[in-house]
Amino acid sequence: MIDPWQTALSVLFILILLVMIRLFKGPTAPDRVVALDAINTFTVCAILIFGVAFQETVYVDVAIVYAVLSFVGTLYLAKLVGRDI
Amino acid sequence: MKPVAVTAIFAFLAYLLLTAGSGDVLFWSWPEIVAGVLIGVVVGGLSASWFCSSGNMRMAHPFRWVLLAIYSIGPLFVEIIRANIDVAIRVITGNIRPGIVKFNPGLSTDLGKLLLANSITLTPGTLTVEVDDTTGVFYVHMLNVSEICGEKEMCDASDIFAFFNMPAWIRRIAE
Amino acid sequence: MDAEIIIFICIAIGLLACTLGVAGILRFPDVYTRLHAETKLTTFGSIFLCLGIIAYVLSQYLAGGDAQYIVLGLHTLLALIALAFTNAIGAHAISRAAYRAGIKPEGVVDRLSEVEQK
C-alpha cells in the first residue's frame, strides 16, 4: 500500500513547480501576486502534511504562523500593486 | 472598560485553544492558565480600541457564534462544494463569460459586509471586487454572467447564490 | 481499514481540486478569472487535505493513541480556519488592487467602470 502522505507531498511539490511558470511568465504584476498566493497555500498544506507524517505538533504551529504571515505579505503586495503606498 | 474585558476574554480563549493538552487541570496545566490570563489582560489593554472599534457588542453573545458555526458548516459548505464543481467544469471546458455586476444586499454593519464578501468569494464563480461603503453596494466579478443578470442594472441574491438566501443568514448572524 | 479509505478519498479530492486550480491559473485569460480558480479551488483542496489529516488523527486516537493526536487535530483545524479566511480576504485585496492599477476585465458587462466615470 502506498503511503498517502508521501504521495500528497510529491503532488504538492509538482504543483508548486507548475505555478512557478505563471510566477515567472505572468504578463502583469497582479498575475504574479496570484501565483505567489497559490504557492503560499500549497506550502501551508505541505507543512501540515509534514507535521502529521512526523507527528510533530510544532510543525502545525509553524503552518499557522506561516498562513497568517503570508496573508500579511499578500496584503502588502496588493497595496503596492494598487498604488496605495 | 467593557471592550477591554471582551478583548481579554477572547485572547484568553484563543490562548487556551492553542495550548490544549498541556496538563491535567481539564486539559491545561496551571502555568499555562496563569500565562494565558496575563497575556489576555495585556493584549486586551493594548488592542481593545482596535478590536471593538465599531462600539457594537452584538457579536459578544455566544449564541451568535453558535449560529456562525452552523452557518459555516451547513449552507456555506454546500455552496462551496457546488461552486467548486462548477469552477472545475469551467476550468476543463474553458466555457466562461466573465463580467462585473452590481448587487445590493442591504447590509449596514462592517462585520456583515465582511462575512458576505467572504461568502461571495468562496461561492459560485463570484468574487467581490469593490464595496461602496456609503451605499453598501457590492461589485461582484462573475465567472459566468447569465443573460438576465447582464441586462439588469442591479442583480438579486438568487442570481448569485444557488440554494440558500445568504444575505438573510448573514443578517440573522451579524445584525 | 475503513478509516484508511476515508483518508485516501479526502486526500484524493484535495489533490484533484489543487491540480484543477493550478490548471485554471495556467489556462484562464485574465487576472480576475485566474483569481477565481486560485481562491476557490485551492481553498477547497486545502479544506479536504485538512479533513483527511483530521480523519487520520481521529482514527489513530480511537485506536488507543495518546492526547497528542487530539492536539495535532485541533491545531490543524485552527490552521484551516486561518487559511480559509485569509485566502478570501487576500483575493479581495488583489482584485481591488488590480482594478485600481487599471487592468480592465475581459467580459460582457462591467458595471464598476460605469460608476467610476460618473
mmCIF file of C-alpha atoms in Angstrom:
data_model
loop_
_atom_site.group_PDB
_atom_site.id
_atom_site.type_symbol
_atom_site.label_atom_id
_atom_site.label_comp_id
_atom_site.label_asym_id
_atom_site.label_seq_id
_atom_site.Cartn_x
_atom_site.Cartn_y
_atom_site.Cartn_z
ATOM 1 C CA MET A 1 0.000 0.000 0.000
ATOM 2 C CA ILE A 2 1.339 3.398 -0.935
ATOM 3 C CA ASP A 3 1.934 5.989 1.757
ATOM 4 C CA PRO A 4 -0.718 8.724 1.348
ATOM 5 C CA TRP A 5 1.377 11.495 2.905
ATOM 6 C CA GLN A 6 4.349 10.885 0.614
ATOM 7 C CA THR A 7 2.119 10.922 -2.460
ATOM 8 C CA ALA A 8 0.384 14.118 -1.361
ATOM 9 C CA LEU A 9 3.737 15.817 -0.738
ATOM 10 C CA SER A 10 5.110 14.867 -4.152
ATOM 11 C CA VAL A 11 1.960 16.078 -5.916
ATOM 12 C CA LEU A 12 2.051 19.386 -3.996
ATOM 13 C CA PHE A 13 5.724 19.810 -4.943
ATOM 14 C CA ILE A 14 4.943 19.302 -8.642
ATOM 15 C CA LEU A 15 2.013 21.746 -8.367
ATOM 16 C CA ILE A 16 4.262 24.406 -6.812
ATOM 17 C CA LEU A 17 6.706 23.967 -9.715
ATOM 18 C CA LEU A 18 3.824 24.360 -12.207
ATOM 19 C CA VAL A 19 2.521 27.547 -10.534
ATOM 20 C CA MET A 20 6.044 28.949 -10.807
ATOM 21 C CA ILE A 21 5.536 29.029 -14.602
ATOM 22 C CA ARG A 22 2.830 31.656 -14.027
ATOM 23 C CA LEU A 23 5.015 33.395 -11.427
ATOM 24 C CA PHE A 24 7.829 33.915 -13.927
ATOM 25 C CA LYS A 25 5.715 34.369 -17.068
ATOM 26 C CA GLY A 26 2.758 36.393 -15.688
ATOM 27 C CA PRO A 27 2.159 39.339 -18.016
ATOM 28 C CA THR A 28 1.147 41.753 -15.220
ATOM 29 C CA ALA A 29 2.096 42.245 -11.578
ATOM 30 C CA PRO A 30 -1.271 41.044 -10.138
ATOM 31 C CA ASP A 31 -0.815 37.740 -12.005
ATOM 32 C CA ARG A 32 2.423 37.196 -10.144
ATOM 33 C CA VAL A 33 0.754 38.033 -6.821
ATOM 34 C CA VAL A 34 -1.969 35.462 -7.571
ATOM 35 C CA ALA A 35 0.658 32.816 -8.294
ATOM 36 C CA LEU A 36 2.529 33.700 -5.106
ATOM 37 C CA ASP A 37 -0.687 33.388 -3.090
ATOM 38 C CA ALA A 38 -1.316 29.933 -4.534
ATOM 39 C CA ILE A 39 2.256 28.891 -3.697
ATOM 40 C CA ASN A 40 1.753 30.075 -0.112
ATOM 41 C CA THR A 41 -1.430 27.998 0.229
ATOM 42 C CA PHE A 42 0.312 24.892 -1.092
ATOM 43 C CA THR A 43 3.248 25.478 1.231
ATOM 44 C CA VAL A 44 0.940 25.661 4.255
ATOM 45 C CA CYS A 45 -0.711 22.375 3.188
ATOM 46 C CA ALA A 46 2.708 20.775 2.743
ATOM 47 C CA ILE A 47 3.837 21.867 6.214
ATOM 48 C CA LEU A 48 0.606 20.469 7.715
ATOM 49 C CA ILE A 49 1.214 17.136 5.990
ATOM 50 C CA PHE A 50 4.824 17.114 7.212
ATOM 51 C CA GLY A 51 3.548 17.680 10.731
ATOM 52 C CA VAL A 52 1.196 14.718 10.553
ATOM 53 C CA ALA A 53 3.684 12.426 8.833
ATOM 54 C CA PHE A 54 6.325 13.049 11.525
ATOM 55 C CA GLN A 55 3.720 13.541 14.309
ATOM 56 C CA GLU A 56 5.194 16.845 15.418
ATOM 57 C CA THR A 57 2.677 19.426 16.691
ATOM 58 C CA VAL A 58 5.304 22.155 16.381
ATOM 59 C CA TYR A 59 5.227 21.875 12.582
ATOM 60 C CA VAL A 60 1.494 22.569 12.607
ATOM 61 C CA ASP A 61 2.089 25.683 14.739
ATOM 62 C CA VAL A 62 4.650 26.807 12.181
ATOM 63 C CA ALA A 63 1.983 26.315 9.498
ATOM 64 C CA ILE A 64 -0.491 28.567 11.366
ATOM 65 C CA VAL A 65 2.099 31.324 11.719
ATOM 66 C CA TYR A 66 3.128 30.920 8.064
ATOM 67 C CA ALA A 67 -0.509 31.211 6.922
ATOM 68 C CA VAL A 68 -1.060 34.438 8.864
ATOM 69 C CA LEU A 69 2.264 35.986 7.826
ATOM 70 C CA SER A 70 1.821 35.090 4.142
ATOM 71 C CA PHE A 71 -1.566 36.821 4.332
ATOM 72 C CA VAL A 72 0.127 39.983 5.588
ATOM 73 C CA GLY A 73 2.640 39.676 2.749
ATOM 74 C CA THR A 74 -0.143 39.320 0.183
ATOM 75 C CA LEU A 75 -1.915 42.392 1.574
ATOM 76 C CA TYR A 76 1.234 44.494 1.308
ATOM 77 C CA LEU A 77 1.924 43.303 -2.231
ATOM 78 C CA ALA A 78 -1.681 44.148 -3.129
ATOM 79 C CA LYS A 79 -1.284 47.637 -1.653
ATOM 80 C CA LEU A 80 1.901 48.076 -3.667
ATOM 81 C CA VAL A 81 0.227 46.938 -6.888
ATOM 82 C CA GLY A 82 -2.805 49.183 -6.258
ATOM 83 C CA ARG A 83 -0.504 52.171 -5.603
ATOM 84 C CA ASP A 84 -1.927 52.807 -2.141
ATOM 85 C CA ILE A 85 1.530 53.139 -0.591
ATOM 86 C CA MET B 1 -13.822 49.044 30.405
ATOM 87 C CA LYS B 2 -16.184 46.666 28.618
ATOM 88 C CA PRO B 3 -14.188 46.485 25.341
ATOM 89 C CA VAL B 4 -11.037 45.661 27.324
ATOM 90 C CA ALA B 5 -12.799 42.817 29.149
ATOM 91 C CA VAL B 6 -14.258 41.351 25.944
ATOM 92 C CA THR B 7 -10.900 41.518 24.134
ATOM 93 C CA ALA B 8 -9.080 39.998 27.120
ATOM 94 C CA ILE B 9 -11.557 37.088 27.279
ATOM 95 C CA PHE B 10 -11.178 36.458 23.541
ATOM 96 C CA ALA B 11 -7.373 36.483 23.775
ATOM 97 C CA PHE B 12 -7.519 34.129 26.765
ATOM 98 C CA LEU B 13 -9.812 31.682 24.925
ATOM 99 C CA ALA B 14 -7.555 31.730 21.867
ATOM 100 C CA TYR B 15 -4.550 31.023 24.092
ATOM 101 C CA LEU B 16 -6.386 28.131 25.760
ATOM 102 C CA LEU B 17 -7.297 26.702 22.349
ATOM 103 C CA LEU B 18 -3.652 26.773 21.242
ATOM 104 C CA THR B 19 -2.261 25.193 24.418
ATOM 105 C CA ALA B 20 -4.908 22.485 24.960
ATOM 106 C CA GLY B 21 -3.471 19.161 26.103
ATOM 107 C CA SER B 22 -0.579 20.596 28.119
ATOM 108 C CA GLY B 23 -1.583 19.266 31.560
ATOM 109 C CA ASP B 24 -4.262 17.664 33.714
ATOM 110 C CA VAL B 25 -6.467 20.502 35.031
ATOM 111 C CA LEU B 26 -9.173 19.521 32.483
ATOM 112 C CA PHE B 27 -6.760 19.839 29.538
ATOM 113 C CA TRP B 28 -4.399 22.545 30.720
ATOM 114 C CA SER B 29 -1.596 22.865 33.248
ATOM 115 C CA TRP B 30 -1.642 25.663 35.853
ATOM 116 C CA PRO B 31 1.378 27.588 34.467
ATOM 117 C CA GLU B 32 -0.317 27.762 31.050
ATOM 118 C CA ILE B 33 -3.554 29.102 32.570
ATOM 119 C CA VAL B 34 -1.696 31.791 34.562
ATOM 120 C CA ALA B 35 0.313 32.786 31.494
ATOM 121 C CA GLY B 36 -2.909 32.888 29.465
ATOM 122 C CA VAL B 37 -4.596 35.226 31.942
ATOM 123 C CA LEU B 38 -1.586 37.575 31.978
ATOM 124 C CA ILE B 39 -1.243 37.614 28.186
ATOM 125 C CA GLY B 40 -5.000 38.090 27.799
ATOM 126 C CA VAL B 41 -5.006 41.163 30.074
ATOM 127 C CA VAL B 42 -2.006 42.688 28.284
ATOM 128 C CA VAL B 43 -3.478 42.045 24.812
ATOM 129 C CA GLY B 44 -6.870 43.368 25.928
ATOM 130 C CA GLY B 45 -5.346 46.593 27.220
ATOM 131 C CA LEU B 46 -3.275 47.129 24.081
ATOM 132 C CA SER B 47 -5.747 46.285 21.319
ATOM 133 C CA ALA B 48 -9.255 46.854 22.729
ATOM 134 C CA SER B 49 -9.767 50.110 20.848
ATOM 135 C CA TRP B 50 -8.982 48.318 17.591
ATOM 136 C CA PHE B 51 -10.806 45.028 18.242
ATOM 137 C CA CYS B 52 -14.062 46.717 19.320
ATOM 138 C CA SER B 53 -13.690 49.721 17.014
ATOM 139 C CA SER B 54 -17.345 49.679 15.938
ATOM 140 C CA GLY B 55 -18.524 50.007 19.551
ATOM 141 C CA ASN B 56 -21.126 47.362 18.810
ATOM 142 C CA MET B 57 -21.270 44.417 21.239
ATOM 143 C CA ARG B 58 -23.709 42.204 19.354
ATOM 144 C CA MET B 59 -21.096 39.594 18.474
ATOM 145 C CA ALA B 60 -20.146 39.129 22.155
ATOM 146 C CA HIS B 61 -23.234 36.935 22.584
ATOM 147 C CA PRO B 62 -22.225 33.225 22.436
ATOM 148 C CA PHE B 63 -25.449 32.317 20.609
ATOM 149 C CA ARG B 64 -24.291 34.257 17.550
ATOM 150 C CA TRP B 65 -21.046 32.253 17.473
ATOM 151 C CA VAL B 66 -23.030 29.022 17.508
ATOM 152 C CA LEU B 67 -25.126 30.397 14.655
ATOM 153 C CA LEU B 68 -21.939 31.336 12.778
ATOM 154 C CA ALA B 69 -20.585 27.800 13.214
ATOM 155 C CA ILE B 70 -23.871 26.291 11.969
ATOM 156 C CA TYR B 71 -23.836 28.691 9.017
ATOM 157 C CA SER B 72 -20.293 27.785 8.002
ATOM 158 C CA ILE B 73 -20.797 24.040 8.336
ATOM 159 C CA GLY B 74 -24.235 23.963 6.696
ATOM 160 C CA PRO B 75 -25.220 26.403 3.909
ATOM 161 C CA LEU B 76 -21.742 27.782 3.265
ATOM 162 C CA PHE B 77 -20.168 24.337 2.894
ATOM 163 C CA VAL B 78 -22.876 23.141 0.489
ATOM 164 C CA GLU B 79 -22.433 26.278 -1.618
ATOM 165 C CA ILE B 80 -18.631 25.871 -1.584
ATOM 166 C CA ILE B 81 -18.901 22.305 -2.886
ATOM 167 C CA ARG B 82 -21.331 23.360 -5.630
ATOM 168 C CA ALA B 83 -19.103 26.305 -6.546
ATOM 169 C CA ASN B 84 -16.024 24.148 -6.820
ATOM 170 C CA ILE B 85 -17.668 21.582 -9.068
ATOM 171 C CA ASP B 86 -18.897 24.480 -11.242
ATOM 172 C CA VAL B 87 -15.489 26.161 -11.450
ATOM 173 C CA ALA B 88 -13.748 22.825 -12.058
ATOM 174 C CA ILE B 89 -16.020 22.126 -15.032
ATOM 175 C CA ARG B 90 -15.326 25.614 -16.390
ATOM 176 C CA VAL B 91 -11.568 25.097 -15.994
ATOM 177 C CA ILE B 92 -11.749 21.913 -18.032
ATOM 178 C CA THR B 93 -14.111 23.111 -20.779
ATOM 179 C CA GLY B 94 -12.928 26.738 -20.882
ATOM 180 C CA ASN B 95 -16.532 27.911 -21.254
ATOM 181 C CA ILE B 96 -16.573 31.296 -19.471
ATOM 182 C CA ARG B 97 -18.454 34.578 -19.848
ATOM 183 C CA PRO B 98 -16.935 36.943 -17.263
ATOM 184 C CA GLY B 99 -18.171 40.355 -16.181
ATOM 185 C CA ILE B 100 -18.673 42.664 -13.205
ATOM 186 C CA VAL B 101 -22.233 43.106 -11.874
ATOM 187 C CA LYS B 102 -23.807 45.206 -9.122
ATOM 188 C CA PHE B 103 -25.504 43.648 -6.128
ATOM 189 C CA ASN B 104 -27.093 45.368 -3.133
ATOM 190 C CA PRO B 105 -27.609 43.055 -0.128
ATOM 191 C CA GLY B 106 -28.834 45.861 2.158
ATOM 192 C CA LEU B 107 -26.373 45.164 4.984
ATOM 193 C CA SER B 108 -25.252 48.008 7.225
ATOM 194 C CA THR B 109 -22.615 46.719 9.683
ATOM 195 C CA ASP B 110 -18.974 46.204 8.768
ATOM 196 C CA LEU B 111 -18.913 42.659 10.099
ATOM 197 C CA GLY B 112 -21.939 41.698 7.988
ATOM 198 C CA LYS B 113 -20.266 43.121 4.891
ATOM 199 C CA LEU B 114 -17.060 41.212 5.669
ATOM 200 C CA LEU B 115 -18.904 37.913 6.140
ATOM 201 C CA LEU B 116 -20.962 38.354 2.984
ATOM 202 C CA ALA B 117 -17.952 39.388 0.909
ATOM 203 C CA ASN B 118 -16.055 36.311 2.096
ATOM 204 C CA SER B 119 -19.048 34.073 1.399
ATOM 205 C CA ILE B 120 -19.369 35.539 -2.102
ATOM 206 C CA THR B 121 -15.701 34.962 -2.806
ATOM 207 C CA LEU B 122 -15.877 31.326 -1.729
ATOM 208 C CA THR B 123 -19.092 30.524 -3.637
ATOM 209 C CA PRO B 124 -20.267 30.006 -7.257
ATOM 210 C CA GLY B 125 -17.961 31.705 -9.700
ATOM 211 C CA THR B 126 -18.182 35.060 -7.949
ATOM 212 C CA LEU B 127 -15.546 37.368 -6.484
ATOM 213 C CA THR B 128 -16.093 40.676 -4.676
ATOM 214 C CA VAL B 129 -14.019 43.377 -6.342
ATOM 215 C CA GLU B 130 -15.158 46.525 -4.560
ATOM 216 C CA VAL B 131 -17.595 47.537 -1.821
ATOM 217 C CA ASP B 132 -19.104 51.008 -1.765
ATOM 218 C CA ASP B 133 -19.091 51.921 1.923
ATOM 219 C CA THR B 134 -21.678 54.682 1.771
ATOM 220 C CA THR B 135 -24.388 52.863 -0.207
ATOM 221 C CA GLY B 136 -23.437 49.262 0.676
ATOM 222 C CA VAL B 137 -23.362 48.157 -2.973
ATOM 223 C CA PHE B 138 -21.151 45.175 -3.828
ATOM 224 C CA TYR B 139 -19.387 44.988 -7.204
ATOM 225 C CA VAL B 140 -19.093 41.279 -7.939
ATOM 226 C CA HIS B 141 -16.962 39.708 -10.656
ATOM 227 C CA MET B 142 -18.788 36.660 -12.003
ATOM 228 C CA LEU B 143 -17.196 33.875 -13.995
ATOM 229 C CA ASN B 144 -20.425 33.223 -15.885
ATOM 230 C CA VAL B 145 -22.848 36.155 -16.149
ATOM 231 C CA SER B 146 -26.317 34.913 -17.066
ATOM 232 C CA GLU B 147 -28.303 36.726 -19.794
ATOM 233 C CA ILE B 148 -30.867 38.123 -17.329
ATOM 234 C CA CYS B 149 -28.273 39.313 -14.838
ATOM 235 C CA GLY B 150 -26.224 41.039 -17.546
ATOM 236 C CA GLU B 151 -29.272 43.008 -18.710
ATOM 237 C CA LYS B 152 -30.397 44.177 -15.267
ATOM 238 C CA GLU B 153 -28.954 47.216 -13.518
ATOM 239 C CA MET B 154 -28.918 45.506 -10.101
ATOM 240 C CA CYS B 155 -28.722 41.749 -9.585
ATOM 241 C CA ASP B 156 -30.685 39.789 -6.958
ATOM 242 C CA ALA B 157 -29.392 37.358 -4.361
ATOM 243 C CA SER B 158 -30.899 34.462 -6.306
ATOM 244 C CA ASP B 159 -28.685 35.309 -9.300
ATOM 245 C CA ILE B 160 -25.569 34.969 -7.173
ATOM 246 C CA PHE B 161 -26.275 32.129 -4.753
ATOM 247 C CA ALA B 162 -27.819 28.871 -5.902
ATOM 248 C CA PHE B 163 -29.533 27.169 -2.963
ATOM 249 C CA PHE B 164 -29.701 29.438 0.078
ATOM 250 C CA ASN B 165 -30.512 33.078 0.685
ATOM 251 C CA MET B 166 -27.140 34.074 2.133
ATOM 252 C CA PRO B 167 -27.871 37.766 2.895
ATOM 253 C CA ALA B 168 -30.773 36.666 5.123
ATOM 254 C CA TRP B 169 -28.466 34.289 7.013
ATOM 255 C CA ILE B 170 -25.828 36.987 7.422
ATOM 256 C CA ARG B 171 -28.450 39.441 8.643
ATOM 257 C CA ARG B 172 -29.555 36.933 11.263
ATOM 258 C CA ILE B 173 -25.968 36.418 12.440
ATOM 259 C CA ALA B 174 -24.411 39.860 12.342
ATOM 260 C CA GLU B 175 -27.197 42.432 12.512
ATOM 261 C CA MET C 1 -9.421 -0.203 7.476
ATOM 262 C CA ASP C 2 -12.489 1.949 6.820
ATOM 263 C CA ALA C 3 -10.703 5.000 8.196
ATOM 264 C CA GLU C 4 -7.896 4.446 5.717
ATOM 265 C CA ILE C 5 -10.346 4.536 2.803
ATOM 266 C CA ILE C 6 -11.859 7.813 4.078
ATOM 267 C CA ILE C 7 -8.373 9.318 4.397
ATOM 268 C CA PHE C 8 -7.481 8.242 0.862
ATOM 269 C CA ILE C 9 -10.704 9.684 -0.566
ATOM 270 C CA CYS C 10 -10.232 13.028 1.229
ATOM 271 C CA ILE C 11 -6.627 13.375 0.104
ATOM 272 C CA ALA C 12 -7.523 12.386 -3.461
ATOM 273 C CA ILE C 13 -10.307 15.000 -3.644
ATOM 274 C CA GLY C 14 -7.985 17.630 -2.164
ATOM 275 C CA LEU C 15 -5.160 16.926 -4.588
ATOM 276 C CA LEU C 16 -7.572 16.839 -7.545
ATOM 277 C CA ALA C 17 -9.000 20.245 -6.592
ATOM 278 C CA CYS C 18 -5.496 21.692 -6.160
ATOM 279 C CA THR C 19 -4.461 20.328 -9.563
ATOM 280 C CA LEU C 20 -7.529 21.837 -11.242
ATOM 281 C CA GLY C 21 -6.778 25.142 -9.507
ATOM 282 C CA VAL C 22 -3.278 25.149 -10.973
ATOM 283 C CA ALA C 23 -4.711 24.280 -14.382
ATOM 284 C CA GLY C 24 -7.079 27.247 -14.022
ATOM 285 C CA ILE C 25 -4.240 29.590 -13.088
ATOM 286 C CA LEU C 26 -2.328 28.489 -16.177
ATOM 287 C CA ARG C 27 -5.292 28.463 -18.595
ATOM 288 C CA PHE C 28 -7.603 31.401 -17.839
ATOM 289 C CA PRO C 29 -7.215 34.630 -19.818
ATOM 290 C CA ASP C 30 -7.026 37.466 -17.252
ATOM 291 C CA VAL C 31 -6.293 38.248 -13.590
ATOM 292 C CA TYR C 32 -9.861 38.086 -12.308
ATOM 293 C CA THR C 33 -10.671 34.693 -13.784
ATOM 294 C CA ARG C 34 -7.328 33.360 -12.540
ATOM 295 C CA LEU C 35 -8.231 34.619 -9.074
ATOM 296 C CA HIS C 36 -11.454 32.612 -9.279
ATOM 297 C CA ALA C 37 -9.546 29.415 -9.937
ATOM 298 C CA GLU C 38 -6.893 30.186 -7.330
ATOM 299 C CA THR C 39 -9.163 31.200 -4.457
ATOM 300 C CA LYS C 40 -11.902 28.639 -4.770
ATOM 301 C CA LEU C 41 -10.112 25.529 -5.911
ATOM 302 C CA THR C 42 -7.009 25.796 -3.734
ATOM 303 C CA THR C 43 -9.070 26.665 -0.638
ATOM 304 C CA PHE C 44 -11.348 23.711 -1.342
ATOM 305 C CA GLY C 45 -8.347 21.467 -1.871
ATOM 306 C CA SER C 46 -6.734 22.513 1.391
ATOM 307 C CA ILE C 47 -10.051 22.025 3.247
ATOM 308 C CA PHE C 48 -10.179 18.433 2.053
ATOM 309 C CA LEU C 49 -6.486 17.787 2.741
ATOM 310 C CA CYS C 50 -7.066 19.018 6.298
ATOM 311 C CA LEU C 51 -10.176 16.836 6.617
ATOM 312 C CA GLY C 52 -8.033 13.872 5.601
ATOM 313 C CA ILE C 53 -5.471 14.800 8.264
ATOM 314 C CA ILE C 54 -8.220 15.163 10.893
ATOM 315 C CA ALA C 55 -9.710 11.780 9.923
ATOM 316 C CA TYR C 56 -6.267 10.167 10.281
ATOM 317 C CA VAL C 57 -5.696 11.798 13.673
ATOM 318 C CA LEU C 58 -9.118 10.723 14.953
ATOM 319 C CA SER C 59 -8.620 7.143 13.787
ATOM 320 C CA GLN C 60 -5.219 6.989 15.497
ATOM 321 C CA TYR C 61 -6.716 8.428 18.698
ATOM 322 C CA LEU C 62 -9.631 5.992 18.718
ATOM 323 C CA ALA C 63 -7.230 3.107 18.109
ATOM 324 C CA GLY C 64 -5.665 3.854 21.506
ATOM 325 C CA GLY C 65 -3.340 6.765 20.853
ATOM 326 C CA ASP C 66 -2.461 9.438 23.410
ATOM 327 C CA ALA C 67 -3.794 13.007 23.746
ATOM 328 C CA GLN C 68 -1.077 14.346 21.450
ATOM 329 C CA TYR C 69 -3.172 13.328 18.434
ATOM 330 C CA ILE C 70 -6.073 15.490 19.641
ATOM 331 C CA VAL C 71 -3.719 18.474 19.938
ATOM 332 C CA LEU C 72 -2.482 17.822 16.407
ATOM 333 C CA GLY C 73 -6.047 17.700 15.054
ATOM 334 C CA LEU C 74 -7.099 20.866 16.916
ATOM 335 C CA HIS C 75 -4.135 22.825 15.579
ATOM 336 C CA THR C 76 -4.807 21.563 12.062
ATOM 337 C CA LEU C 77 -8.370 22.852 12.403
ATOM 338 C CA LEU C 78 -7.060 26.265 13.504
ATOM 339 C CA ALA C 79 -4.654 26.379 10.563
ATOM 340 C CA LEU C 80 -7.558 25.506 8.255
ATOM 341 C CA ILE C 81 -9.732 28.346 9.608
ATOM 342 C CA ALA C 82 -6.836 30.794 9.281
ATOM 343 C CA LEU C 83 -6.194 29.622 5.716
ATOM 344 C CA ALA C 84 -9.827 29.841 4.568
ATOM 345 C CA PHE C 85 -10.372 33.338 5.976
ATOM 346 C CA THR C 86 -7.076 34.817 4.819
ATOM 347 C CA ASN C 87 -7.387 33.380 1.305
ATOM 348 C CA ALA C 88 -10.748 35.055 0.743
ATOM 349 C CA ILE C 89 -9.606 38.426 2.118
ATOM 350 C CA GLY C 90 -6.376 38.228 0.125
ATOM 351 C CA ALA C 91 -8.399 37.646 -3.030
ATOM 352 C CA HIS C 92 -10.428 40.831 -2.398
ATOM 353 C CA ALA C 93 -7.233 42.778 -1.849
ATOM 354 C CA ILE C 94 -5.629 41.524 -5.066
ATOM 355 C CA SER C 95 -8.720 42.074 -7.235
ATOM 356 C CA ARG C 96 -9.268 45.594 -5.865
ATOM 357 C CA ALA C 97 -5.605 46.437 -6.369
ATOM 358 C CA ALA C 98 -5.687 45.062 -9.910
ATOM 359 C CA TYR C 99 -8.720 47.198 -10.705
ATOM 360 C CA ARG C 100 -7.050 50.290 -9.243
ATOM 361 C CA ALA C 101 -3.907 49.556 -11.228
ATOM 362 C CA GLY C 102 -6.039 49.943 -14.345
ATOM 363 C CA ILE C 103 -6.356 46.349 -15.520
ATOM 364 C CA LYS C 104 -9.759 46.057 -17.170
ATOM 365 C CA PRO C 105 -11.528 42.691 -17.062
ATOM 366 C CA GLU C 106 -12.351 40.974 -20.338
ATOM 367 C CA GLY C 107 -16.046 40.217 -20.440
ATOM 368 C CA VAL C 108 -19.590 41.088 -21.296
ATOM 369 C CA VAL C 109 -20.559 43.665 -18.656
ATOM 370 C CA ASP C 110 -18.551 45.968 -16.398
ATOM 371 C CA ARG C 111 -20.812 47.912 -14.029
ATOM 372 C CA LEU C 112 -17.879 49.196 -11.979
ATOM 373 C CA SER C 113 -16.442 51.200 -14.879
ATOM 374 C CA GLU C 114 -19.807 52.962 -15.341
ATOM 375 C CA VAL C 115 -19.665 54.156 -11.755
ATOM 376 C CA GLU C 116 -16.062 55.338 -11.862
ATOM 377 C CA GLN C 117 -16.818 57.576 -14.859
ATOM 378 C CA LYS C 118 -19.616 59.489 -13.123
#
